[in-house]
GROMACS .gro file of C-alpha atoms in nm:
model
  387
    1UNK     CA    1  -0.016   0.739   2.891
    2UNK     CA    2  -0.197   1.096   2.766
    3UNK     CA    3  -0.070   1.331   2.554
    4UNK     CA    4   0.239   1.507   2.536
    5UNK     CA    5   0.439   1.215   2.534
    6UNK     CA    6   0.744   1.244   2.318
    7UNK     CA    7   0.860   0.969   2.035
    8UNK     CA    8   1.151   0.867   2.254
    9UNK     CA    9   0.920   0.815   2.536
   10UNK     CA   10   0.651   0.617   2.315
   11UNK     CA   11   0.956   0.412   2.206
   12UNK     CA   12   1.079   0.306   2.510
   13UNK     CA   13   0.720   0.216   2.640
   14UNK     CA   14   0.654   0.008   2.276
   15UNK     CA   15   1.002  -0.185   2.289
   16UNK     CA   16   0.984  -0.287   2.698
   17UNK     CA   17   0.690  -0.477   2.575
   18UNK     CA   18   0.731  -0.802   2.382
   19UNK     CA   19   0.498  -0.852   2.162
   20UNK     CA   20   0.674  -1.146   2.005
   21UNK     CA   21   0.423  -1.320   1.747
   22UNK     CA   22   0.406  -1.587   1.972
   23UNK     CA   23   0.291  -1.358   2.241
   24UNK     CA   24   0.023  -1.146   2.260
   25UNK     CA   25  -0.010  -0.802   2.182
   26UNK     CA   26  -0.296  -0.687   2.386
   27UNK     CA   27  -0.073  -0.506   2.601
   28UNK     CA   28   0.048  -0.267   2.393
   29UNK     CA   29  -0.246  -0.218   2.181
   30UNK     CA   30  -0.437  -0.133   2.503
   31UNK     CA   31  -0.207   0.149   2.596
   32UNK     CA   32  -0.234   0.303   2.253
   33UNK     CA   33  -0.602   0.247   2.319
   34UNK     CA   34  -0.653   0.411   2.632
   35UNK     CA   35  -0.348   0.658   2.509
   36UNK     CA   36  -0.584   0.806   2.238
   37UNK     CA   37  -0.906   0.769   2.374
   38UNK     CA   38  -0.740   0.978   2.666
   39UNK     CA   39  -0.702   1.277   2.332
   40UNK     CA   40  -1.093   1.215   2.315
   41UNK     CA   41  -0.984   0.987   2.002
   42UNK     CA   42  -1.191   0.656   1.989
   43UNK     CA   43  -1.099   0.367   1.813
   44UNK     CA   44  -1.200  -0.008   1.747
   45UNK     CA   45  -1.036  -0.360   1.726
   46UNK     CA   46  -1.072  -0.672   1.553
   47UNK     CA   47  -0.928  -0.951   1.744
   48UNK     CA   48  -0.770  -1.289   1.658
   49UNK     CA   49  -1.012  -1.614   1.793
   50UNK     CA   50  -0.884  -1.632   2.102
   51UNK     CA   51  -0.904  -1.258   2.161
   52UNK     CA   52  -0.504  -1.252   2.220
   53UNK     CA   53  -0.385  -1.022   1.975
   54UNK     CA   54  -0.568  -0.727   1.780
   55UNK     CA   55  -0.585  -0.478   1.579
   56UNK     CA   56  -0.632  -0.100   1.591
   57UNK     CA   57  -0.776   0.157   1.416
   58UNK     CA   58  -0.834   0.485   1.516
   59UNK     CA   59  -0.956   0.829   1.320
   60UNK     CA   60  -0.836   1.168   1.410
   61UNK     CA   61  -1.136   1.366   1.198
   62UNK     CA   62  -1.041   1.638   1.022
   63UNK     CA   63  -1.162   2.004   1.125
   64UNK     CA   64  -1.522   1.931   1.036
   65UNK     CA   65  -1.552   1.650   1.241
   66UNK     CA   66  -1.499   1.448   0.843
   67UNK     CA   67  -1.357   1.092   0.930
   68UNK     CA   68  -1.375   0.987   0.522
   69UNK     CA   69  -1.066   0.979   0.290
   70UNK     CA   70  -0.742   1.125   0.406
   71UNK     CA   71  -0.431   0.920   0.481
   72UNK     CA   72  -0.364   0.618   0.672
   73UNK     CA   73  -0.033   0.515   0.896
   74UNK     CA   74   0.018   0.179   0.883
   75UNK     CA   75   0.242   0.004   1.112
   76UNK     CA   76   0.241  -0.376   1.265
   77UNK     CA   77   0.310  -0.402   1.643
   78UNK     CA   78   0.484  -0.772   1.645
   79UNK     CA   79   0.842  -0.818   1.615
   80UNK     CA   80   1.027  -1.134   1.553
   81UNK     CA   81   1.247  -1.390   1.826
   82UNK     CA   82   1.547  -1.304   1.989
   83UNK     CA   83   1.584  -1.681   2.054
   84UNK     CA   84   1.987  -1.761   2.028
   85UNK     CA   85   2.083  -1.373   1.962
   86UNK     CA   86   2.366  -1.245   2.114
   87UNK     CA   87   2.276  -0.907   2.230
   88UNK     CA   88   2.487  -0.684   2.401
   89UNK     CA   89   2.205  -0.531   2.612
   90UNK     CA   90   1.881  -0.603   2.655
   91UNK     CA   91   1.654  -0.622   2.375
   92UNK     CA   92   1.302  -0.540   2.513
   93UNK     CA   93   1.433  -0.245   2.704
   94UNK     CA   94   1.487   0.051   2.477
   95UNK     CA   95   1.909   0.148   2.477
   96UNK     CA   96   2.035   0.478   2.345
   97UNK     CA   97   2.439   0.482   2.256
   98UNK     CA   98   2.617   0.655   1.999
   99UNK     CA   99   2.280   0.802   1.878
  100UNK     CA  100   2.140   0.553   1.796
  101UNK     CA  101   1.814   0.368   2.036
  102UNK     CA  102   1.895  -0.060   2.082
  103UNK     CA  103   1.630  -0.277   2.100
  104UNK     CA  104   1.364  -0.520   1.899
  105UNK     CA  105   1.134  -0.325   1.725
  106UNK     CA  106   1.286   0.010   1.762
  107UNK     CA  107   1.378   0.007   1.326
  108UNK     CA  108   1.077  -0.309   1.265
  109UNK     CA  109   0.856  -0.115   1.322
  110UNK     CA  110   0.830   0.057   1.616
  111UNK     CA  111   1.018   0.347   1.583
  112UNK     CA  112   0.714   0.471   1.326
  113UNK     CA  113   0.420   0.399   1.542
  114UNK     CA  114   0.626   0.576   1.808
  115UNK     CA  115   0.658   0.907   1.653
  116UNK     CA  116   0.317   0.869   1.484
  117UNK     CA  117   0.208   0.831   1.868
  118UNK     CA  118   0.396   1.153   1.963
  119UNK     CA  119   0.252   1.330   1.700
  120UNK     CA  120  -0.119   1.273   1.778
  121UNK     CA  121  -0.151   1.595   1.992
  122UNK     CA  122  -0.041   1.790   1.745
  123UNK     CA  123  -0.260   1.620   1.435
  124UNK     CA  124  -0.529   1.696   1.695
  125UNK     CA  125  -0.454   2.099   1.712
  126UNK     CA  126  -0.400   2.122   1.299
  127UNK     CA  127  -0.659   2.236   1.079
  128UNK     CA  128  -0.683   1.987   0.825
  129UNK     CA  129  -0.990   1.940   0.507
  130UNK     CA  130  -0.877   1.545   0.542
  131UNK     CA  131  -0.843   1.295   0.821
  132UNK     CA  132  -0.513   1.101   0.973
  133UNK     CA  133  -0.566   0.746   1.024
  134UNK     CA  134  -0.412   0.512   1.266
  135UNK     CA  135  -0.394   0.149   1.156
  136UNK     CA  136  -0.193  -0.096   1.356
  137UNK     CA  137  -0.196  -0.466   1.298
  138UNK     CA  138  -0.080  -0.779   1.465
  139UNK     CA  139   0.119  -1.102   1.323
  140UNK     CA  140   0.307  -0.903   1.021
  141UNK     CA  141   0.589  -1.109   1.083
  142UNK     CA  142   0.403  -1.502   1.035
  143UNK     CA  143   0.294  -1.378   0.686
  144UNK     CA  144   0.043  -1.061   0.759
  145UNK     CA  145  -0.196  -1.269   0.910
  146UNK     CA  146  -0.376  -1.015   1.165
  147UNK     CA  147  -0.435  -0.714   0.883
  148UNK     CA  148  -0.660  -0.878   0.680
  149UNK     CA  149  -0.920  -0.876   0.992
  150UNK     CA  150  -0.899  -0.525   1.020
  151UNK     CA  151  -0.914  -0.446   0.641
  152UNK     CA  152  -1.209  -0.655   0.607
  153UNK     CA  153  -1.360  -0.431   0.914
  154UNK     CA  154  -1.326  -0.127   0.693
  155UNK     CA  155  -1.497  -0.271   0.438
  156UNK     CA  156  -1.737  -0.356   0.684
  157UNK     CA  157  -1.804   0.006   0.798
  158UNK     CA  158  -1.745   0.148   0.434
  159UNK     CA  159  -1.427   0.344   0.577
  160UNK     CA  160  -1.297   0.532   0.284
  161UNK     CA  161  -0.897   0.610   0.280
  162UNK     CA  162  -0.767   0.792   0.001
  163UNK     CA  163  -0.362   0.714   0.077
  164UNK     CA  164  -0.170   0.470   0.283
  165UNK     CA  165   0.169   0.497   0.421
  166UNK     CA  166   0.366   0.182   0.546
  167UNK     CA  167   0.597   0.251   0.783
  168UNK     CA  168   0.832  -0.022   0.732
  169UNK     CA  169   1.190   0.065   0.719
  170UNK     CA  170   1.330   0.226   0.431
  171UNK     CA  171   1.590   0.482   0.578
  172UNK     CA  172   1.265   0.709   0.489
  173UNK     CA  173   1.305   0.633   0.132
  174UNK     CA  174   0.985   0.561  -0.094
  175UNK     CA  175   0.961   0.159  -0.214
  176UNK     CA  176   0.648   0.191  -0.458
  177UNK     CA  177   0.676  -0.187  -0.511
  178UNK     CA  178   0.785  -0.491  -0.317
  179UNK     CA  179   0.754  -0.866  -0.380
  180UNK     CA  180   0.469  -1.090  -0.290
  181UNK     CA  181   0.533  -1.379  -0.001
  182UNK     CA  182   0.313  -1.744   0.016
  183UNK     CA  183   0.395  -1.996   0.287
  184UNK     CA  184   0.309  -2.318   0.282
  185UNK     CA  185   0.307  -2.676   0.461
  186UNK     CA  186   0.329  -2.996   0.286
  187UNK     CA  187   0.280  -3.340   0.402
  188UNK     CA  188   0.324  -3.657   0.269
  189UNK     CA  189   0.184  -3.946   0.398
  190UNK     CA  190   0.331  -4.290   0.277
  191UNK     CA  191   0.300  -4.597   0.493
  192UNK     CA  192   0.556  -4.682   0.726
  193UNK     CA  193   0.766  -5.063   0.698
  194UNK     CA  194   1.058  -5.201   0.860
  195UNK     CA  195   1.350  -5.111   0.633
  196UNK     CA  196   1.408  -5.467   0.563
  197UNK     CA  197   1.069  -5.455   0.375
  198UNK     CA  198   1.105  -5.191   0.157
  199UNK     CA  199   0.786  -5.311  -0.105
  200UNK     CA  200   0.583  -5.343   0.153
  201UNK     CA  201   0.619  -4.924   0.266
  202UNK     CA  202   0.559  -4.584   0.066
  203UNK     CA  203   0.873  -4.359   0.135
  204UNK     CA  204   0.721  -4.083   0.271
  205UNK     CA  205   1.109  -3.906   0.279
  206UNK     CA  206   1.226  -3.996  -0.062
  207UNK     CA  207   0.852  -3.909  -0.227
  208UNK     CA  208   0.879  -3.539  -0.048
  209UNK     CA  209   1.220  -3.519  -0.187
  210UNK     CA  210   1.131  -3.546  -0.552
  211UNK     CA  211   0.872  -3.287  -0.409
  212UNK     CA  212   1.112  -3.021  -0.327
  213UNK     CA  213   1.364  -3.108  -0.639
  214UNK     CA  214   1.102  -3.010  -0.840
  215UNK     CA  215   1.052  -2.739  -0.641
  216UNK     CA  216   1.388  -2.649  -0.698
  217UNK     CA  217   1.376  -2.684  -1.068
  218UNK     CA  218   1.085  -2.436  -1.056
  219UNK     CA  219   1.270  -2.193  -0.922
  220UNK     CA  220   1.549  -2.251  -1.121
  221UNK     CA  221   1.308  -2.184  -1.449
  222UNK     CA  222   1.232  -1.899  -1.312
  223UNK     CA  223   1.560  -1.766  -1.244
  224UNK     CA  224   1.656  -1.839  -1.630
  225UNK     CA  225   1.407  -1.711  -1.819
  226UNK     CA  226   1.197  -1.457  -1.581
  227UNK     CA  227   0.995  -1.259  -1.624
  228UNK     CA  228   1.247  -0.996  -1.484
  229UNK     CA  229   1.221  -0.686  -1.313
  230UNK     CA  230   1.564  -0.533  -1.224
  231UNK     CA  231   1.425  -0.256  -1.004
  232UNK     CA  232   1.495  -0.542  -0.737
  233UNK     CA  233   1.807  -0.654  -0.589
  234UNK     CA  234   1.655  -1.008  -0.704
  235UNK     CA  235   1.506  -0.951  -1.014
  236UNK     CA  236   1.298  -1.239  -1.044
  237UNK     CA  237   1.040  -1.487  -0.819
  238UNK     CA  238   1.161  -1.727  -0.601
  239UNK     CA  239   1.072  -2.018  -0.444
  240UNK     CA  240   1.296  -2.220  -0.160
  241UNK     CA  241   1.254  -2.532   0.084
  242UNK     CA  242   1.334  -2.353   0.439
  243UNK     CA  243   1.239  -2.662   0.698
  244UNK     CA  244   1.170  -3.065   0.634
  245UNK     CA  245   1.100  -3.339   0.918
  246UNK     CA  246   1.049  -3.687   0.909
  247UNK     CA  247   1.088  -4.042   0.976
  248UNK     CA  248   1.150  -4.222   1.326
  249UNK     CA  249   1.417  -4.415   1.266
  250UNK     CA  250   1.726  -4.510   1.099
  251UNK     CA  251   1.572  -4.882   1.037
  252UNK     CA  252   1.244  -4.797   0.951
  253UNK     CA  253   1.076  -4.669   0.630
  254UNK     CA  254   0.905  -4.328   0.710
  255UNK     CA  255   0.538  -4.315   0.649
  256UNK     CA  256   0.498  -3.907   0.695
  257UNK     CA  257   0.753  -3.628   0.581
  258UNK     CA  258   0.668  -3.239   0.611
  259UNK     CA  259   0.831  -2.955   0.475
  260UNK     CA  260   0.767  -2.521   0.450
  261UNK     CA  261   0.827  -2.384   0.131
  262UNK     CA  262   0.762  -2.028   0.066
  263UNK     CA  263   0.762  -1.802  -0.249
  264UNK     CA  264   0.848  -1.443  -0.318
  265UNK     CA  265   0.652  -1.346  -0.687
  266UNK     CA  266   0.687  -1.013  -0.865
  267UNK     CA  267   0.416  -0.800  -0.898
  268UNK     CA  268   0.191  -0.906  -1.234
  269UNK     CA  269   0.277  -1.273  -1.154
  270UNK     CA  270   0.055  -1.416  -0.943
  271UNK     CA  271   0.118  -1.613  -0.689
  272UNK     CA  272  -0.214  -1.875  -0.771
  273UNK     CA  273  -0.011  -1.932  -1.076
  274UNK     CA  274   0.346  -2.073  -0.916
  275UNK     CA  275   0.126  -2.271  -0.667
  276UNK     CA  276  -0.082  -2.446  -0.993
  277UNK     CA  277   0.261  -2.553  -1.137
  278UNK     CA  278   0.408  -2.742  -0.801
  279UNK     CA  279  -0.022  -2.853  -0.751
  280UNK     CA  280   0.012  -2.992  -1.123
  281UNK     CA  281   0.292  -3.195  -1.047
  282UNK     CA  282   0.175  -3.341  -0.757
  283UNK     CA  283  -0.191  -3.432  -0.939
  284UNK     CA  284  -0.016  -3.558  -1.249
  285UNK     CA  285   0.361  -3.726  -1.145
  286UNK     CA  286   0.373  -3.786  -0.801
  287UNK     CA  287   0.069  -3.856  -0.645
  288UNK     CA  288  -0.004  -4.101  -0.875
  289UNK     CA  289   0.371  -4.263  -0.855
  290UNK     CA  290   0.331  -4.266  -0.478
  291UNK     CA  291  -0.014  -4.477  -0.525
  292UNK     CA  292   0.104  -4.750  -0.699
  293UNK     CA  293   0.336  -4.858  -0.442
  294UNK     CA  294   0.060  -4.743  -0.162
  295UNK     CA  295  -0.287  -4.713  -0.275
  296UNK     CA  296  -0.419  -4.483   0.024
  297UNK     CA  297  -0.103  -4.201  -0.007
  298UNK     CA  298  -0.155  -3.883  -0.020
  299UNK     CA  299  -0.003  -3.526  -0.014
  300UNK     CA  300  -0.142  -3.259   0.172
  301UNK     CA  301  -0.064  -2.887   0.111
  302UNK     CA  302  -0.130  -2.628   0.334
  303UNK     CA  303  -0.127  -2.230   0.232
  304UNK     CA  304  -0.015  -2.084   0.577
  305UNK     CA  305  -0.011  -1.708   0.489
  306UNK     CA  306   0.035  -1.462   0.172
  307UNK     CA  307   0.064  -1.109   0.161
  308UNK     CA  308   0.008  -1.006  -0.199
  309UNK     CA  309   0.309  -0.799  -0.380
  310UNK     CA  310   0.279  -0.424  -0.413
  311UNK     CA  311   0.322  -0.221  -0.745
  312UNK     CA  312   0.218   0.135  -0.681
  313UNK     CA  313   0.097   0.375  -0.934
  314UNK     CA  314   0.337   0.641  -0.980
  315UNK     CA  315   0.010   0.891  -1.077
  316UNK     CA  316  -0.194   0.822  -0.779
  317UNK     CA  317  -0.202   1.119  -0.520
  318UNK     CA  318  -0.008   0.932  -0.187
  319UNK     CA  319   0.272   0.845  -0.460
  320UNK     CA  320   0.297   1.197  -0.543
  321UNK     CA  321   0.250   1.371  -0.233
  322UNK     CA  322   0.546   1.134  -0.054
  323UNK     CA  323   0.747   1.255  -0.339
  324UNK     CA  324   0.711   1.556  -0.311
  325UNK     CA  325   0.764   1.609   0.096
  326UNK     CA  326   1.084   1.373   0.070
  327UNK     CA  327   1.219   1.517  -0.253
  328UNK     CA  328   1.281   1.126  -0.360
  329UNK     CA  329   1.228   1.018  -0.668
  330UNK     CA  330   1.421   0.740  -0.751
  331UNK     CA  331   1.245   0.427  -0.830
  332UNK     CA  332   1.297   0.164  -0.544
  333UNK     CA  333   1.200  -0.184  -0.494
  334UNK     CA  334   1.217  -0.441  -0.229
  335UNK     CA  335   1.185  -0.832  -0.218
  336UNK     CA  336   1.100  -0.805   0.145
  337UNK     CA  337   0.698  -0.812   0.172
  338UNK     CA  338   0.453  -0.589   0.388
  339UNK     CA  339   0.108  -0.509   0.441
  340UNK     CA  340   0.142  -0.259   0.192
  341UNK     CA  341  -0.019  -0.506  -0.105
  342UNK     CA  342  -0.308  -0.594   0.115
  343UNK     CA  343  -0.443  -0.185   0.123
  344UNK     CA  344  -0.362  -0.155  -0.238
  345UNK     CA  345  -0.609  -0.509  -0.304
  346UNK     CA  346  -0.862  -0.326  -0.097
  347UNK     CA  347  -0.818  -0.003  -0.316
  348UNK     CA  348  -0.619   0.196  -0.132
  349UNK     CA  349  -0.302   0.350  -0.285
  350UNK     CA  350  -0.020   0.273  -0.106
  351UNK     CA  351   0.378   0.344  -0.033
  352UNK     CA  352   0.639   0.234   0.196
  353UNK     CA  353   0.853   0.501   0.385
  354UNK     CA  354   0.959   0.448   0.721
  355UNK     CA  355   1.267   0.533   0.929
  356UNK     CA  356   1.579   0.289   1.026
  357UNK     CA  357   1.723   0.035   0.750
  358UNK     CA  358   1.616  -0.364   0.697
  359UNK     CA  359   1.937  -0.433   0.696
  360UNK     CA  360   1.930  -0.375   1.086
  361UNK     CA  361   1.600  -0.559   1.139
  362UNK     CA  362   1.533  -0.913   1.314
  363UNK     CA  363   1.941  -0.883   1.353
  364UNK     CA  364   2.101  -0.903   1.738
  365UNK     CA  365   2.166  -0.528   1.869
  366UNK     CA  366   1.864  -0.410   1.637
  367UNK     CA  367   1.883   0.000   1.617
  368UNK     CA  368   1.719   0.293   1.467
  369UNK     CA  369   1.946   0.620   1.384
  370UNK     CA  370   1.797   0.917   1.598
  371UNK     CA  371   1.808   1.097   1.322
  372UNK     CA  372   1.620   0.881   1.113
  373UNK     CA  373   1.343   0.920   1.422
  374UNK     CA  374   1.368   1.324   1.360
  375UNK     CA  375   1.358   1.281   0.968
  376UNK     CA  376   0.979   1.083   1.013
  377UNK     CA  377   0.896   1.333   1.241
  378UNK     CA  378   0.951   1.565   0.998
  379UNK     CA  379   0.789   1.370   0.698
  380UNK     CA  380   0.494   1.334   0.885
  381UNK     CA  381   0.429   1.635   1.003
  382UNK     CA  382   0.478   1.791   0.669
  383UNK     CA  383   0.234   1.483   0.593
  384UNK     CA  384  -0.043   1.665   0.846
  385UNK     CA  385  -0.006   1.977   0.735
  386UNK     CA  386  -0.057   1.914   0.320
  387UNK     CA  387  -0.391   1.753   0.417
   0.00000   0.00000   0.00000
């Protein structure tokens, strides 16, 4: 693809390719790739271990030639299963009706990095003091596990940004805050017995159970008494049980149970500090419980991904400037997480603003609003030209 492609066009190439987290992504970041460099815009990747999914970061300089400070687009290139959706069309080829575009991705998130795409010619002929950066990641949607490669890459190459915009979608709203995520894996190993000999096992079931009930009474502490923030639609942290497994059969006592628990902590409350109370209880109660009928138990816990909470600073320049070219100024915040908290921990002030609505993403029949499409256009031109 070269230049002059439009935003409908960049969309329909983005969605016919399914970059399911499982998959990779390679595809589509190798078209953006060869896309820009075709503009005479380089740019570099950082990879996952296997080399099946990266990262992308690319510079358009400002008139000087500067590539320091300026603004960054953010936007992750993954999109969740369609596995057991009933769609009325296909989902990884793009579908316009009723003006609106069907398909996954087109509202998480690729209905941003496609107009950001169609926009690069332009960016390219504007006279701008400050740079545009392109930033798109890989594995947003397992818990922001590809970003943190590239932002560690920028640290790297001492890549100064002075703003960040997250296109997530917000119906091109500003969220200047959103809700931390942690996921983790437990197991507990017990020792397995015939059911007839229940002294002679460690319930690895019933000992994961008192596990997640205390889980449970966590969250409900937190629910009670806060802290509270009712800027959100849930005003305080949370912490669930989402998936448990275990045992092998209905006569025999199961040495091994595993579960996923995840949390969701407001900004100011970290998340090291809900994981110490559930690692507390297992160190003080359980652990020790499970021991005496077992002497070689043990519970392992596994942090799978976290993608630290945003709270942005209504003084710093992005904040303002978004502001300003939406004429929003209502103060918005989501419990949904994005990569948003991870530039912010690096330094980098950072909002949320992106076209289409969350309540239509991950859903069967996923769409984007044309017009939301034409209102990011819009923002981010007028985004171009203040720089």
């Amino acid at each position: 693809m070269t230049s002059n492609i439009t935003k409908e066009e960049w969309l329909a190439t983005l969605v016919g390719m399914d970059t399911t987290s499982r998959n990779s992504n390679m595809g589509l970041i190798e078209t953006i790739r060869d896309a820009l460099s075709a503009q005479g815009v380089d740019s570099w990747l950082t990879t996952d271990d296997k080399g099946a999914k990266a990262n992308l970061f690319a510079t358009l300089p400002a008139s000087d030639g500067q590539t320091q400070g300026g603004v960054a687009l953010s936007g992750h290139t993954d999109v969740v299963p369609v596995d057991g959706q009933d769609w009325a069309t296909d989902p990884f080829v793009l579908s316009p009706a009723q003006d609106r575009f069907y398909g996954r991705g087109t509202c998480d998130m690729k209905g941003f990095i496609a107009t950001a795409m169609a926009l690069v010619p332009e960016f390219l002929q504007q006279k701008r003091s400050k740079p545009i950066h392109l930033a798109f990641s890989y594995d947003e949607e397992v818990g922001c596990a590809g970003a943190p490669f590239m932002l560690k890459e920028l640290q790297k190459r001492n890549q100064k940004i002075d703003g960040c915009v997250v296109g997530e979608p917000t119906g091109m709203r500003v969220v200047v805050a959103h809700k931390g995520i942690n996921l983790f894996t437990c197991r507990v190993h017990g020792k397995a017995a015939h059911s007839s000999l229940t002294p002679f096992g460690c319930n690895a079931i019933e000992h994961a159970a008192r596990l997640i009930c205390h889980i449970r009474d966590l969250a409900d502490h937190y629910r009670d008494t806060g802290p509270y923030d009712n800027h959100y639609d849930v005003a305080y942290s949370t912490i669930t049980t989402n998936k448990i497994a275990g045992g092998i059969a209905v006569n025999t006592i199961p040495g091994e149970c595993q579960f996923n628990y995840e949390f969701r902590n407001l900004p100011g409350m970290p998340g090291e500090q809900i994981q110490a109370k559930i690692q507390e209880y297992v160190n003080n109660e359980l652990l020790p419980r499970m021991q005496k009928e077992y002497p070689d138990a043990r519970i392992d816990i596994t942090a799978n991904a976290s993608a630290p909470a945003l709270e942005a600073s209504e003084q710093a320049a992005i904040t303002e400037l978004v502001r300003a070219l939406t004429q929003d100024h209502e103060t918005r915040k989501v419990a949904y997480g994005t990569e948003a908290g991870l530039f912010q921990q690096l330094g980098i002030p950072t909002i949320v603003c992106g076209p289409g609505l969350i309540e239509q993403a991950h859903k069967p029949d996923e769409f984007v609003d044309f017009s939301q499409l034409n209102d990011c256009e819009n923002f981010l031109r007028k985004l171009s030209a203040s720089l």
